[in-house]
N, CA, C and O atoms as a DFTB+ gen file, in Angstrom:
796 C
 N C O
     1  1     121.458      80.491       0.213
     2  2     122.466      79.869       0.903
     3  2     123.246      78.767      -0.111
     4  3     122.747      78.533      -1.212
     5  1     124.243      78.233       0.226
     6  2     125.004      77.323      -0.545
     7  2     125.021      76.083       0.182
     8  3     125.167      76.115       1.404
     9  1     124.874      74.876      -0.495
    10  2     125.129      73.589       0.048
    11  2     126.187      72.879      -0.564
    12  3     126.148      72.718      -1.783
    13  1     127.222      72.383       0.170
    14  2     128.398      71.623      -0.376
    15  2     128.265      70.283       0.090
    16  3     128.142      69.997       1.281
    17  1     128.291      69.385      -0.929
    18  2     128.014      67.994      -0.660
    19  2     129.516      67.572      -0.651
    20  3     129.839      67.009       0.395
    21  1     130.298      67.683      -1.379
    22  2     131.697      67.512      -1.322
    23  2     132.512      68.610      -1.931
    24  3     131.951      69.521      -2.540
    25  1     133.745      68.565      -1.799
    26  2     134.528      69.749      -2.491
    27  2     134.224      70.192      -3.764
    28  3     134.245      71.387      -4.058
    29  1     133.898      69.165      -4.666
    30  2     133.778      69.330      -6.051
    31  2     132.310      69.314      -6.320
    32  3     131.918      69.155      -7.476
    33  1     131.431      69.476      -5.287
    34  2     129.890      69.440      -5.590
    35  2     129.362      70.593      -4.862
    36  3     129.153      70.453      -3.657
    37  1     129.124      71.684      -5.413
    38  2     128.438      72.715      -4.620
    39  2     127.180      73.127      -5.355
    40  3     127.201      73.234      -6.581
    41  1     126.059      73.369      -4.631
    42  2     124.813      73.728      -5.125
    43  2     124.245      74.936      -4.299
    44  3     124.453      75.046      -3.091
    45  1     123.469      75.890      -5.080
    46  2     122.937      77.095      -4.341
    47  2     121.345      76.877      -4.568
    48  3     120.722      76.668      -5.609
    49  1     120.896      77.002      -3.184
    50  2     119.444      76.908      -2.926
    51  2     118.582      78.070      -3.795
    52  3     118.823      79.257      -3.575
    53  1     117.726      77.742      -4.635
    54  2     117.072      78.651      -5.547
    55  2     115.892      79.000      -4.801
    56  3     115.646      80.170      -4.508
    57  1     115.018      77.856      -4.423
    58  2     113.957      78.225      -3.615
    59  2     113.471      77.063      -2.844
    60  3     113.789      75.930      -3.203
    61  1     112.662      77.277      -1.726
    62  2     112.227      76.163      -0.910
    63  2     110.709      76.058      -0.897
    64  3     109.999      77.049      -0.729
    65  1     110.246      74.865      -1.073
    66  2     108.823      74.415      -1.209
    67  2     108.606      73.349      -0.038
    68  3     108.727      72.146      -0.271
    69  1     108.284      73.829       1.217
    70  2     108.076      73.172       2.331
    71  2     109.233      72.332       2.652
    72  3     110.237      72.952       3.004
    73  1     109.315      70.948       2.604
    74  2     110.465      70.239       3.104
    75  2     111.486      70.087       1.866
    76  3     112.608      69.589       1.959
    77  1     110.942      70.569       0.762
    78  2     111.888      70.312      -0.391
    79  2     112.625      71.531      -0.797
    80  3     112.249      72.658      -0.475
    81  1     113.643      71.300      -1.483
    82  2     114.586      72.465      -1.939
    83  2     114.757      72.465      -3.519
    84  3     114.903      71.364      -4.050
    85  1     114.753      73.571      -4.297
    86  2     115.045      73.537      -5.632
    87  2     116.537      74.015      -5.633
    88  3     116.846      75.083      -5.103
    89  1     117.475      73.183      -6.253
    90  2     118.834      73.534      -6.297
    91  2     119.247      73.843      -7.668
    92  3     118.671      73.444      -8.680
    93  1     120.452      74.700      -7.617
    94  2     121.144      74.877      -8.771
    95  2     122.590      74.540      -8.578
    96  3     123.168      74.749      -7.511
    97  1     123.186      73.992      -9.676
    98  2     124.691      73.622      -9.500
    99  2     125.475      74.833      -9.585
   100  3     125.363      75.542     -10.586
   101  1     126.314      75.171      -8.575
   102  2     126.997      76.121      -8.682
   103  2     128.381      76.110      -9.659
   104  3     128.964      77.111     -10.074
   105  1     128.693      74.894      -9.875
   106  2     129.899      74.637     -10.934
   107  2     129.471      74.064     -12.094
   108  3     130.326      73.533     -12.802
   109  1     128.248      74.057     -12.467
   110  2     127.803      73.370     -13.655
   111  2     128.230      71.968     -13.895
   112  3     128.636      71.481     -14.950
   113  1     128.049      71.329     -12.590
   114  2     128.332      69.777     -12.731
   115  2     127.255      69.000     -13.189
   116  3     126.180      69.537     -13.459
   117  1     127.447      67.705     -13.313
   118  2     126.516      66.784     -13.685
   119  2     125.663      66.208     -12.727
   120  3     126.031      65.249     -12.048
   121  1     124.333      66.823     -12.600
   122  2     123.675      66.499     -11.270
   123  2     123.389      65.027     -11.362
   124  3     123.656      64.346     -10.372
   125  1     122.863      64.432     -12.461
   126  2     122.666      62.843     -12.225
   127  2     123.920      62.097     -11.842
   128  3     123.871      61.069     -11.167
   129  1     125.031      62.621     -12.276
   130  2     126.300      61.950     -11.592
   131  2     126.385      62.113     -10.054
   132  3     126.610      61.183      -9.279
   133  1     126.188      63.355      -9.719
   134  2     126.132      63.549      -8.249
   135  2     125.278      62.855      -7.405
   136  3     125.643      62.445      -6.303
   137  1     123.984      62.672      -7.927
   138  2     122.835      61.831      -7.334
   139  2     123.480      60.244      -7.328
   140  3     123.419      59.493      -6.354
   141  1     124.058      59.938      -8.527
   142  2     124.613      58.371      -8.342
   143  2     125.550      58.245      -7.219
   144  3     125.565      57.267      -6.472
   145  1     126.375      59.312      -7.112
   146  2     127.575      59.297      -6.155
   147  2     127.122      59.326      -4.707
   148  3     127.597      58.542      -3.886
   149  1     126.174      60.260      -4.385
   150  2     125.799      60.490      -3.150
   151  2     124.364      60.098      -2.628
   152  3     124.148      59.986      -1.422
   153  1     123.446      59.906      -3.529
   154  2     122.221      59.839      -3.384
   155  2     121.766      58.454      -2.736
   156  3     122.503      57.469      -2.784
   157  1     120.507      58.433      -2.125
   158  2     120.085      57.279      -1.617
   159  2     118.773      57.043      -2.225
   160  3     118.231      57.996      -2.783
   161  1     118.169      55.863      -2.194
   162  2     116.845      55.565      -2.780
   163  2     115.819      56.047      -1.685
   164  3     115.842      55.612      -0.534
   165  1     114.939      56.959      -2.131
   166  2     114.025      57.376      -1.123
   167  2     112.786      56.429      -1.083
   168  3     111.820      56.527      -1.840
   169  1     112.958      55.427      -0.020
   170  2     111.768      54.486       0.142
   171  2     110.727      55.202       0.848
   172  3     110.884      56.081       1.695
   173  1     109.490      54.655       0.336
   174  2     108.289      55.135       0.971
   175  2     108.228      54.929       2.623
   176  3     108.929      54.085       3.182
   177  1     107.344      55.764       3.306
   178  2     107.365      55.737       4.656
   179  2     106.931      54.464       5.290
   180  3     107.166      54.246       6.479
   181  1     106.294      53.606       4.516
   182  2     105.745      52.300       5.142
   183  2     106.919      51.120       4.862
   184  3     106.764      49.951       5.216
   185  1     107.876      51.520       4.308
   186  2     109.211      50.833       4.425
   187  2     110.114      51.286       5.386
   188  3     111.016      52.073       5.100
   189  1     109.917      50.804       6.607
   190  2     110.550      51.460       7.741
   191  2     111.971      50.947       8.024
   192  3     112.285      50.193       8.945
   193  1     112.777      51.469       7.094
   194  2     114.367      51.051       7.296
   195  2     115.150      51.968       6.370
   196  3     114.525      52.702       5.605
   197  1     116.431      51.971       6.390
   198  2     117.179      52.645       5.665
   199  2     117.433      52.052       4.310
   200  3     117.437      50.824       4.218
   201  1     117.639      52.774       3.276
   202  2     117.944      52.127       2.074
   203  2     119.184      51.353       1.983
   204  3     120.160      51.676       2.660
   205  1     119.206      50.277       1.128
   206  2     120.193      49.389       0.973
   207  2     120.663      49.408      -0.444
   208  3     119.931      49.870      -1.320
   209  1     121.946      48.890      -0.737
   210  2     122.392      48.831      -2.020
   211  2     121.582      48.095      -2.982
   212  3     121.523      48.481      -4.149
   213  1     120.960      47.075      -2.581
   214  2     120.121      46.285      -3.305
   215  2     118.717      46.904      -3.769
   216  3     118.035      46.440      -4.683
   217  1     118.421      47.937      -3.057
   218  2     117.187      48.629      -3.365
   219  2     117.294      49.347      -4.652
   220  3     116.243      49.519      -5.270
   221  1     118.473      49.824      -5.190
   222  2     118.677      50.380      -6.507
   223  2     117.986      49.661      -7.484
   224  3     117.295      50.250      -8.315
   225  1     118.124      48.223      -7.463
   226  2     117.415      47.323      -8.155
   227  2     116.105      46.849      -7.898
   228  3     115.245      46.767      -8.775
   229  1     115.932      46.525      -6.679
   230  2     114.697      45.845      -6.278
   231  2     113.667      46.776      -6.116
   232  3     112.528      46.324      -6.235
   233  1     113.809      48.134      -5.839
   234  2     112.709      48.958      -5.617
   235  2     112.562      49.755      -6.902
   236  3     112.691      50.976      -6.981
   237  1     112.321      49.055      -7.745
   238  2     112.034      49.585      -9.191
   239  2     111.181      48.709     -10.065
   240  3     111.270      47.488      -9.935
   241  1     110.421      49.197     -10.882
   242  2     109.656      48.301     -11.818
   243  2     110.401      47.528     -12.805
   244  3     111.452      48.041     -13.189
   245  1     110.043      46.310     -13.333
   246  2     110.660      45.699     -14.350
   247  2     110.759      46.278     -15.479
   248  3     111.636      45.908     -16.259
   249  1     109.833      47.371     -15.832
   250  2     109.872      48.049     -17.137
   251  2     110.250      49.360     -16.990
   252  3     109.822      50.145     -17.835
   253  1     111.058      49.842     -15.982
   254  2     111.788      51.230     -15.992
   255  2     112.900      51.355     -16.999
   256  3     113.655      50.441     -17.328
   257  1     112.914      52.500     -17.417
   258  2     113.860      52.639     -18.659
   259  2     114.543      53.870     -18.405
   260  3     115.759      53.738     -18.264
   261  1     114.034      55.172     -18.296
   262  2     114.546      56.439     -18.230
   263  2     114.955      56.872     -16.860
   264  3     114.115      56.696     -15.978
   265  1     116.135      57.427     -16.515
   266  2     116.391      57.999     -15.155
   267  2     115.724      59.217     -14.992
   268  3     115.332      59.729     -16.041
   269  1     115.469      59.879     -13.839
   270  2     114.797      61.002     -13.582
   271  2     113.662      60.966     -12.518
   272  3     113.127      62.031     -12.210
   273  1     113.294      59.886     -11.982
   274  2     112.291      59.736     -11.079
   275  2     112.887      59.920      -9.610
   276  3     113.999      59.517      -9.269
   277  1     112.109      60.493      -8.913
   278  2     112.565      60.542      -7.427
   279  2     112.140      59.322      -6.642
   280  3     112.654      59.095      -5.547
   281  1     111.332      58.626      -7.099
   282  2     110.818      57.342      -6.456
   283  2     110.162      56.406      -7.372
   284  3     109.603      56.940      -8.329
   285  1     110.104      55.097      -7.291
   286  2     109.291      54.065      -8.000
   287  2     107.998      54.400      -7.972
   288  3     107.540      54.914      -6.952
   289  1     107.214      54.171      -9.061
   290  2     105.801      54.288      -8.910
   291  2     105.280      52.855      -8.387
   292  3     105.185      51.881      -9.134
   293  1     104.953      52.841      -7.015
   294  2     104.877      51.670      -6.287
   295  2     103.733      50.645      -6.830
   296  3     103.815      49.439      -6.599
   297  1     102.815      51.137      -7.463
   298  2     101.756      50.159      -7.789
   299  2     102.337      49.222      -8.950
   300  3     101.963      48.063      -9.128
   301  1     103.162      49.787      -9.604
   302  2     103.973      48.911     -10.812
   303  2     104.865      47.938     -10.262
   304  3     105.329      47.067     -10.998
   305  1     105.189      47.997      -8.906
   306  2     106.153      47.111      -8.382
   307  2     105.618      45.605      -8.392
   308  3     106.354      44.627      -8.264
   309  1     104.301      45.560      -8.554
   310  2     103.612      44.076      -8.377
   311  2     103.673      43.543      -9.725
   312  3     103.269      42.384      -9.811
   313  1     104.057      44.066     -10.763
   314  2     103.954      43.690     -12.197
   315  2     105.476      43.095     -12.547
   316  3     106.307      43.828     -13.085
   317  1     105.747      41.844     -12.234
   318  2     106.961      41.397     -12.573
   319  2     106.858      40.642     -14.149
   320  3     105.775      40.546     -14.727
   321  1     107.893      40.230     -14.622
   322  2     108.013      39.699     -15.925
   323  2     106.946      38.555     -16.070
   324  3     106.290      38.511     -17.111
   325  1     106.743      37.649     -15.104
   326  2     105.796      36.535     -15.118
   327  2     104.376      37.018     -15.226
   328  3     103.630      36.597     -16.110
   329  1     104.042      37.806     -14.424
   330  2     102.770      38.444     -14.314
   331  2     102.383      39.206     -15.623
   332  3     101.242      39.135     -16.077
   333  1     103.328      39.904     -16.184
   334  2     103.110      40.535     -17.541
   335  2     102.863      39.564     -18.611
   336  3     102.009      39.794     -19.468
   337  1     103.625      38.397     -18.607
   338  2     103.543      37.400     -19.604
   339  2     102.060      36.732     -19.477
   340  3     101.486      36.302     -20.478
   341  1     101.547      36.681     -18.319
   342  2     100.306      36.152     -17.902
   343  2      99.055      36.894     -18.486
   344  3      98.067      36.397     -19.026
   345  1      99.333      38.143     -18.253
   346  2      98.433      39.161     -18.905
   347  2      98.211      39.104     -20.091
   348  3      97.062      39.176     -20.527
   349  1      99.354      38.950     -20.923
   350  2      99.426      38.960     -22.258
   351  2      98.803      37.829     -22.857
   352  3      98.104      37.991     -23.857
   353  1      99.004      36.512     -22.277
   354  2      98.508      35.384     -22.577
   355  2      97.133      35.394     -22.378
   356  3      96.412      34.597     -22.978
   357  1      96.619      36.363     -21.456
   358  2      95.152      36.459     -21.365
   359  2      94.437      37.442     -22.353
   360  3      93.223      37.639     -22.301
   361  1      95.141      37.952     -23.117
   362  2      94.652      38.942     -24.136
   363  2      94.557      40.298     -23.527
   364  3      93.874      41.134     -24.120
   365  1      95.174      40.632     -22.383
   366  2      95.459      41.998     -21.819
   367  2      96.487      42.850     -22.559
   368  3      97.660      42.500     -22.431
   369  1      96.239      43.833     -23.255
   370  2      97.195      44.743     -23.701
   371  2      97.832      45.758     -22.876
   372  3      97.149      46.511     -22.181
   373  1      99.123      45.825     -22.913
   374  2      99.770      46.869     -22.034
   375  2     100.495      48.075     -22.958
   376  3     100.966      47.894     -24.080
   377  1     100.476      49.144     -22.341
   378  2     101.002      50.179     -22.945
   379  2     101.818      51.001     -21.855
   380  3     101.410      51.038     -20.694
   381  1     102.926      51.631     -22.231
   382  2     103.734      52.321     -21.281
   383  2     103.878      53.767     -21.436
   384  3     103.731      54.351     -22.510
   385  1     104.190      54.357     -20.252
   386  2     104.488      55.950     -20.441
   387  2     105.751      56.145     -19.499
   388  3     106.098      55.312     -18.662
   389  1     106.298      57.169     -19.705
   390  2     107.495      57.649     -18.741
   391  2     106.906      58.560     -17.593
   392  3     106.235      59.570     -17.803
   393  1     107.237      58.081     -16.395
   394  2     106.773      58.775     -15.293
   395  2     108.029      59.286     -14.542
   396  3     108.904      58.480     -14.223
   397  1     108.137      60.571     -14.259
   398  2     109.176      61.044     -13.362
   399  2     108.535      61.266     -12.114
   400  3     108.029      62.387     -12.060
   401  1     108.371      60.515     -11.001
   402  2     107.602      60.691      -9.927
   403  2     108.461      61.513      -9.137
   404  3     109.664      61.293      -8.989
   405  1     107.708      62.643      -8.535
   406  2     108.329      63.705      -7.860
   407  2     108.516      63.414      -6.423
   408  3     107.836      62.520      -5.919
   409  1     109.471      64.155      -5.626
   410  2     109.715      64.068      -4.418
   411  2     108.555      64.397      -3.440
   412  3     108.528      63.978      -2.283
   413  1     107.652      65.138      -3.967
   414  2     106.274      65.400      -3.321
   415  2     105.447      64.345      -3.166
   416  3     104.458      64.520      -2.454
   417  1     105.649      63.106      -3.753
   418  2     104.806      62.068      -3.734
   419  2     104.475      61.596      -2.264
   420  3     103.440      61.003      -1.960
   421  1     105.444      61.922      -1.433
   422  2     105.241      61.301       0.039
   423  2     104.687      62.489       0.901
   424  3     104.432      62.283       2.088
   425  1     104.512      63.612       0.394
   426  2     104.006      64.707       1.058
   427  2     102.600      64.485       1.417
   428  3     101.742      64.257       0.565
   429  1     102.336      64.557       2.821
   430  2     100.968      64.276       3.245
   431  2     100.085      65.642       3.180
   432  3     100.633      66.742       3.255
   433  1      98.878      65.512       3.057
   434  2      97.711      66.669       3.061
   435  2      97.850      67.121       4.445
   436  3      97.687      66.412       5.438
   437  1      98.218      68.571       4.426
   438  2      98.234      69.185       5.812
   439  2      97.393      70.370       5.985
   440  3      97.650      71.248       6.809
   441  1      96.329      70.383       5.155
   442  2      95.306      71.351       5.325
   443  2      93.922      70.669       5.759
   444  3      93.777      69.449       5.692
   445  1      92.953      71.498       6.191
   446  2      91.747      71.138       6.761
   447  2      90.928      70.868       5.479
   448  3      90.412      69.762       5.316
   449  1      90.820      71.704       4.705
   450  2      89.910      71.761       3.375
   451  2      90.447      71.096       2.282
   452  3      91.480      71.630       1.879
   453  1      90.066      70.021       1.610
   454  2      90.752      69.560       0.403
   455  2      90.935      70.389      -0.683
   456  3      91.877      70.221      -1.457
   457  1      90.003      71.396      -0.831
   458  2      90.218      72.335      -1.865
   459  2      91.574      73.247      -1.731
   460  3      92.145      73.715      -2.717
   461  1      91.990      73.427      -0.458
   462  2      93.287      74.193      -0.016
   463  2      94.514      73.465      -0.491
   464  3      95.551      74.104      -0.669
   465  1      94.465      72.154      -0.709
   466  2      95.672      71.380      -0.882
   467  2      96.205      71.632      -2.120
   468  3      95.488      71.577      -3.120
   469  1      97.505      71.930      -2.188
   470  2      98.227      72.024      -3.506
   471  2      99.167      70.764      -3.967
   472  3     100.213      70.411      -3.423
   473  1      98.594      70.233      -4.997
   474  2      99.217      68.941      -5.427
   475  2     100.450      68.994      -5.934
   476  3     100.708      69.941      -6.677
   477  1     101.498      67.979      -5.641
   478  2     103.001      68.322      -6.063
   479  2     102.796      68.021      -7.810
   480  3     101.807      67.496      -8.323
   481  1     103.842      68.442      -8.414
   482  2     103.924      68.349      -9.914
   483  2     104.858      67.228     -10.335
   484  3     105.874      66.998      -9.679
   485  1     104.546      66.548     -11.381
   486  2     105.377      65.378     -11.749
   487  2     105.331      65.494     -13.264
   488  3     104.330      65.788     -13.918
   489  1     106.704      65.190     -13.801
   490  2     106.844      65.138     -15.243
   491  2     106.246      63.838     -15.743
   492  3     106.076      62.918     -14.943
   493  1     105.880      63.693     -17.162
   494  2     105.633      62.448     -17.677
   495  2     105.738      62.602     -19.134
   496  3     105.593      63.737     -19.588
   497  1     105.966      61.638     -19.921
   498  2     105.891      61.598     -21.413
   499  2     105.197      60.384     -21.895
   500  3     105.518      59.272     -21.475
   501  1     104.154      60.580     -22.859
   502  2     103.423      59.786     -23.451
   503  2     103.951      59.453     -24.803
   504  3     103.996      60.402     -25.586
   505  1     104.347      58.333     -25.219
   506  2     104.566      57.972     -26.676
   507  2     103.360      57.819     -27.554
   508  3     102.234      57.638     -27.091
   509  1     103.638      57.900     -28.891
   510  2     102.644      57.695     -29.720
   511  2     102.036      56.330     -29.742
   512  3     100.837      56.155     -29.963
   513  1     102.834      55.429     -29.523
   514  2     102.279      53.936     -29.445
   515  2     101.292      53.877     -28.332
   516  3     100.243      53.254     -28.492
   517  1     101.582      54.530     -27.131
   518  2     100.508      54.543     -26.140
   519  2      99.269      55.196     -26.225
   520  3      98.230      54.757     -25.732
   521  1      99.392      56.361     -26.921
   522  2      98.086      57.105     -27.251
   523  2      97.525      56.315     -28.246
   524  3      96.297      56.297     -28.152
   525  1      97.986      55.628     -29.203
   526  2      97.295      54.726     -30.163
   527  2      96.588      53.598     -29.498
   528  3      95.425      53.255     -29.714
   529  1      97.418      53.068     -28.673
   530  2      96.891      51.716     -27.924
   531  2      95.380      52.190     -27.132
   532  3      94.323      51.565     -27.218
   533  1      95.603      53.436     -26.371
   534  2      94.554      53.852     -25.802
   535  2      93.265      54.116     -26.693
   536  3      92.189      53.659     -26.308
   537  1      93.349      54.868     -27.918
   538  2      92.498      55.237     -28.899
   539  2      91.963      53.945     -29.360
   540  3      90.753      53.924     -29.583
   541  1      92.733      52.710     -29.571
   542  2      92.213      51.591     -30.112
   543  2      91.505      50.782     -29.117
   544  3      90.645      49.987     -29.496
   545  1      91.771      50.904     -27.977
   546  2      91.053      50.214     -26.855
   547  2      89.689      50.833     -26.624
   548  3      88.692      50.150     -26.388
   549  1      89.686      52.176     -26.703
   550  2      88.350      52.943     -26.481
   551  2      87.464      52.661     -27.782
   552  3      86.238      52.635     -27.673
   553  1      88.117      52.441     -29.068
   554  2      87.254      52.297     -30.073
   555  2      86.711      51.023     -30.202
   556  3      85.618      50.901     -30.755
   557  1      87.450      49.832     -29.674
   558  2      86.930      48.496     -29.526
   559  2      85.913      48.555     -28.258
   560  3      85.364      47.488     -27.980
   561  1      85.628      49.608     -27.519
   562  2      84.898      49.268     -26.418
   563  2      85.480      48.789     -25.135
   564  3      84.768      48.499     -24.173
   565  1      86.858      48.702     -25.124
   566  2      87.649      48.178     -24.003
   567  2      87.617      49.220     -22.937
   568  3      87.028      50.298     -23.014
   569  1      88.391      48.730     -21.830
   570  2      88.603      49.555     -20.692
   571  2      90.023      50.112     -20.568
   572  3      90.966      49.368     -20.836
   573  1      90.218      51.263     -20.212
   574  2      91.630      51.756     -20.006
   575  2      91.998      51.523     -18.425
   576  3      91.292      52.096     -17.595
   577  1      92.820      50.899     -18.093
   578  2      93.168      50.594     -16.470
   579  2      94.603      51.202     -16.234
   580  3      95.590      50.684     -16.757
   581  1      94.686      52.283     -15.456
   582  2      95.855      52.859     -15.037
   583  2      96.439      52.203     -13.851
   584  3      95.758      51.988     -12.848
   585  1      97.766      51.858     -13.947
   586  2      98.450      51.271     -12.772
   587  2      99.154      52.268     -12.000
   588  3     100.315      52.553     -12.296
   589  1      98.520      52.859     -10.977
   590  2      99.154      53.855     -10.101
   591  2      98.593      55.019     -10.346
   592  3      98.275      55.389     -11.476
   593  1      98.407      55.774      -9.148
   594  2      97.972      57.422      -9.215
   595  2      98.587      58.118     -10.196
   596  3      97.907      58.766     -10.991
   597  1     100.063      58.081     -10.285
   598  2     100.834      58.828     -11.167
   599  2     100.495      58.606     -12.532
   600  3     100.275      59.575     -13.259
   601  1     100.420      57.277     -13.025
   602  2      99.949      57.050     -14.284
   603  2      98.683      57.630     -14.572
   604  3      98.537      58.180     -15.663
   605  1      97.619      57.585     -13.646
   606  2      96.221      57.972     -13.829
   607  2      96.274      59.557     -13.921
   608  3      95.475      60.105     -14.680
   609  1      97.143      60.300     -13.211
   610  2      97.091      61.848     -13.390
   611  2      97.902      62.185     -14.687
   612  3      97.561      63.236     -15.228
   613  1      98.841      61.532     -15.239
   614  2      99.436      61.719     -16.453
   615  2      98.468      61.616     -17.618
   616  3      98.351      62.500     -18.468
   617  1      97.791      60.499     -17.603
   618  2      96.855      60.268     -18.674
   619  2      95.634      61.192     -18.782
   620  3      95.159      61.498     -19.876
   621  1      95.134      61.633     -17.597
   622  2      94.209      62.512     -17.515
   623  2      94.520      63.996     -17.901
   624  3      93.724      64.737     -18.477
   625  1      95.798      64.330     -17.503
   626  2      96.386      65.575     -17.735
   627  2      96.607      65.670     -19.327
   628  3      96.286      66.647     -20.004
   629  1      97.252      64.407     -19.848
   630  2      97.402      64.609     -21.428
   631  2      96.082      64.773     -22.139
   632  3      96.064      65.392     -23.202
   633  1      95.004      64.277     -21.644
   634  2      93.706      64.317     -22.286
   635  2      93.245      65.820     -22.229
   636  3      92.732      66.385     -23.195
   637  1      93.483      66.451     -20.944
   638  2      92.919      67.658     -20.912
   639  2      93.768      68.810     -21.597
   640  3      93.385      69.977     -21.685
   641  1      94.861      68.364     -22.025
   642  2      95.751      69.152     -22.947
   643  2      95.538      69.187     -24.447
   644  3      96.061      70.033     -25.173
   645  1      94.691      68.160     -24.893
   646  2      94.493      67.936     -26.240
   647  2      93.529      69.232     -26.580
   648  3      92.825      69.782     -25.733
   649  1      93.605      69.566     -27.760
   650  2      92.787      70.540     -28.374
   651  2      91.786      70.212     -29.480
   652  3      92.251      70.079     -30.612
   653  1      90.458      70.064     -29.299
   654  2      89.843      70.434     -28.005
   655  2      90.098      69.217     -27.056
   656  3      90.457      68.115     -27.472
   657  1      89.879      69.521     -25.741
   658  2      89.695      68.171     -24.791
   659  2      88.734      67.317     -24.895
   660  3      87.760      67.467     -24.157
   661  1      88.767      66.312     -25.750
   662  2      87.758      65.218     -25.867
   663  2      87.997      63.907     -25.538
   664  3      87.342      62.985     -26.023
   665  1      89.015      63.735     -24.635
   666  2      89.320      62.449     -24.165
   667  2      90.596      61.948     -24.902
   668  3      91.170      61.026     -24.324
   669  1      91.144      62.377     -26.058
   670  2      92.181      62.020     -26.728
   671  2      93.470      62.349     -26.033
   672  3      93.683      63.488     -25.617
   673  1      94.381      61.317     -25.894
   674  2      95.377      61.636     -25.087
   675  2      96.671      62.144     -26.010
   676  3      97.168      61.481     -26.921
   677  1      97.059      63.320     -25.624
   678  2      98.130      64.141     -26.404
   679  2      99.346      63.333     -26.159
   680  3      99.529      62.830     -25.050
   681  1     100.226      63.173     -27.172
   682  2     101.559      62.620     -27.073
   683  2     102.674      63.648     -26.823
   684  3     102.729      64.723     -27.419
   685  1     103.564      63.236     -25.889
   686  2     104.627      63.929     -25.637
   687  2     104.887      64.266     -24.100
   688  3     104.332      63.653     -23.188
   689  1     105.658      65.155     -23.942
   690  2     106.019      65.388     -22.405
   691  2     105.198      66.573     -21.781
   692  3     104.779      67.466     -22.517
   693  1     104.994      66.585     -20.597
   694  2     104.416      67.555     -19.806
   695  2     104.458      67.314     -18.352
   696  3     105.019      66.325     -17.883
   697  1     103.862      68.219     -17.627
   698  2     103.937      68.099     -16.151
   699  2     102.411      67.933     -15.789
   700  3     101.519      68.406     -16.493
   701  1     102.200      67.266     -14.702
   702  2     100.773      67.272     -14.245
   703  2     100.865      67.581     -12.674
   704  3     101.736      67.122     -11.934
   705  1      99.831      68.427     -12.289
   706  2      99.776      68.881     -10.829
   707  2      98.193      68.712     -10.339
   708  3      97.744      69.243      -9.323
   709  1      97.366      67.798     -11.334
   710  2      95.993      67.767     -11.008
   711  2      95.915      66.961      -9.799
   712  3      96.729      66.084      -9.512
   713  1      94.744      67.345      -8.993
   714  2      94.342      66.739      -7.832
   715  2      92.972      66.251      -8.135
   716  3      92.039      66.991      -8.443
   717  1      92.906      64.894      -8.022
   718  2      91.535      64.238      -8.369
   719  2      90.693      64.193      -7.317
   720  3      91.002      63.316      -6.511
   721  1      89.626      64.901      -7.004
   722  2      88.696      64.764      -5.860
   723  2      87.277      64.385      -6.299
   724  3      86.992      64.527      -7.488
   725  1      86.482      63.976      -5.552
   726  2      85.107      63.649      -5.666
   727  2      84.410      64.483      -6.734
   728  3      84.499      65.691      -6.517
   729  1      83.769      64.159      -7.780
   730  2      83.107      64.870      -8.679
   731  2      83.896      65.064     -10.042
   732  3      83.383      65.555     -11.048
   733  1      85.238      64.607      -9.949
   734  2      86.171      64.728     -11.158
   735  2      85.495      63.967     -12.268
   736  3      85.054      62.857     -11.973
   737  1      85.346      64.414     -13.531
   738  2      84.991      63.788     -14.583
   739  2      86.125      62.991     -15.450
   740  3      86.918      63.655     -16.117
   741  1      86.191      61.710     -15.438
   742  2      87.401      61.211     -15.961
   743  2      87.269      61.055     -17.624
   744  3      86.283      60.611     -18.212
   745  1      88.426      61.501     -18.189
   746  2      88.369      61.533     -19.614
   747  2      88.955      60.323     -20.313
   748  3      88.527      60.014     -21.425
   749  1      89.910      59.621     -19.721
   750  2      90.420      58.533     -20.399
   751  2      90.531      57.166     -19.543
   752  3      90.464      56.067     -20.093
   753  1      90.703      57.325     -18.174
   754  2      90.845      56.001     -17.251
   755  2      89.550      55.578     -16.715
   756  3      88.718      56.273     -16.132
   757  1      89.509      54.381     -16.989
   758  2      88.124      53.656     -16.481
   759  2      88.161      53.039     -15.085
   760  3      87.238      52.994     -14.272
   761  1      89.441      52.558     -14.959
   762  2      89.764      51.543     -13.548
   763  2      91.236      52.125     -13.130
   764  3      92.007      52.708     -13.893
   765  1      91.436      51.858     -11.848
   766  2      92.705      52.350     -11.295
   767  2      93.059      51.076     -10.465
   768  3      92.244      50.509      -9.736
   769  1      94.429      50.659     -10.656
   770  2      95.091      49.568      -9.784
   771  2      96.096      50.403      -9.105
   772  3      97.004      51.038      -9.642
   773  1      95.759      50.300      -7.618
   774  2      96.970      51.018      -6.839
   775  2      97.327      50.460      -5.599
   776  3      97.017      49.275      -5.468
   777  1      97.870      50.976      -4.700
   778  2      98.007      50.476      -3.278
   779  2      98.736      51.277      -2.230
   780  3      99.509      52.170      -2.578
   781  1      98.560      51.046      -1.193
   782  2      99.106      51.756       0.142
   783  2      98.619      53.259      -0.129
   784  3      99.467      54.150      -0.139
   785  1      97.277      53.554      -0.348
   786  2      96.686      54.732      -0.333
   787  2      95.610      55.000       0.784
   788  3      94.939      54.027       1.126
   789  1      95.407      56.036       1.301
   790  2      94.175      56.439       2.037
   791  2      93.059      56.605       1.126
   792  3      93.245      57.164       0.045
   793  1      91.991      56.199       1.442
   794  2      90.740      56.321       0.565
   795  2      90.549      57.574       0.076
   796  3      89.581      57.814      -0.645
């Protein structure tokens, strides 16, 4: 079928994945421009209100750079400029990666057996500086702490893509759909800071 947002914005439904749709522009239009014009900030379910204009700035990490995410990585919302400066003063090094949090991030598990759950896929990109910082931290006996489950999934996926998979974080962009369940052997991340998740 076809979806018409406005006279100049038509999309064709390519496929459906549960409550999500994969759309293709029927007219070769600029999809980011359409999203900026008609889109809403997809607030998580625990923020029980309609999005507001101020959410475009407030519901975002202070270190966000590249567009493309369906939602903010919520664990990172707690790290404001003052906290990042405090951590740096305490000798805590930080490194960044690009996360394109997927629309499936709010999708609940709807199966009885955990092994039957299909995890949503999310794009990420790891720069050389971040891979180098992780390697230096490990070499010095330090701990790698991921801020948020999406960061953790990206780092673990990047390590599993290395050849051979030896815990080295591969530089570049990829997608992760790993579902970390009990028994998973972590290759990169030693600790996780997160929020608003069931155990």
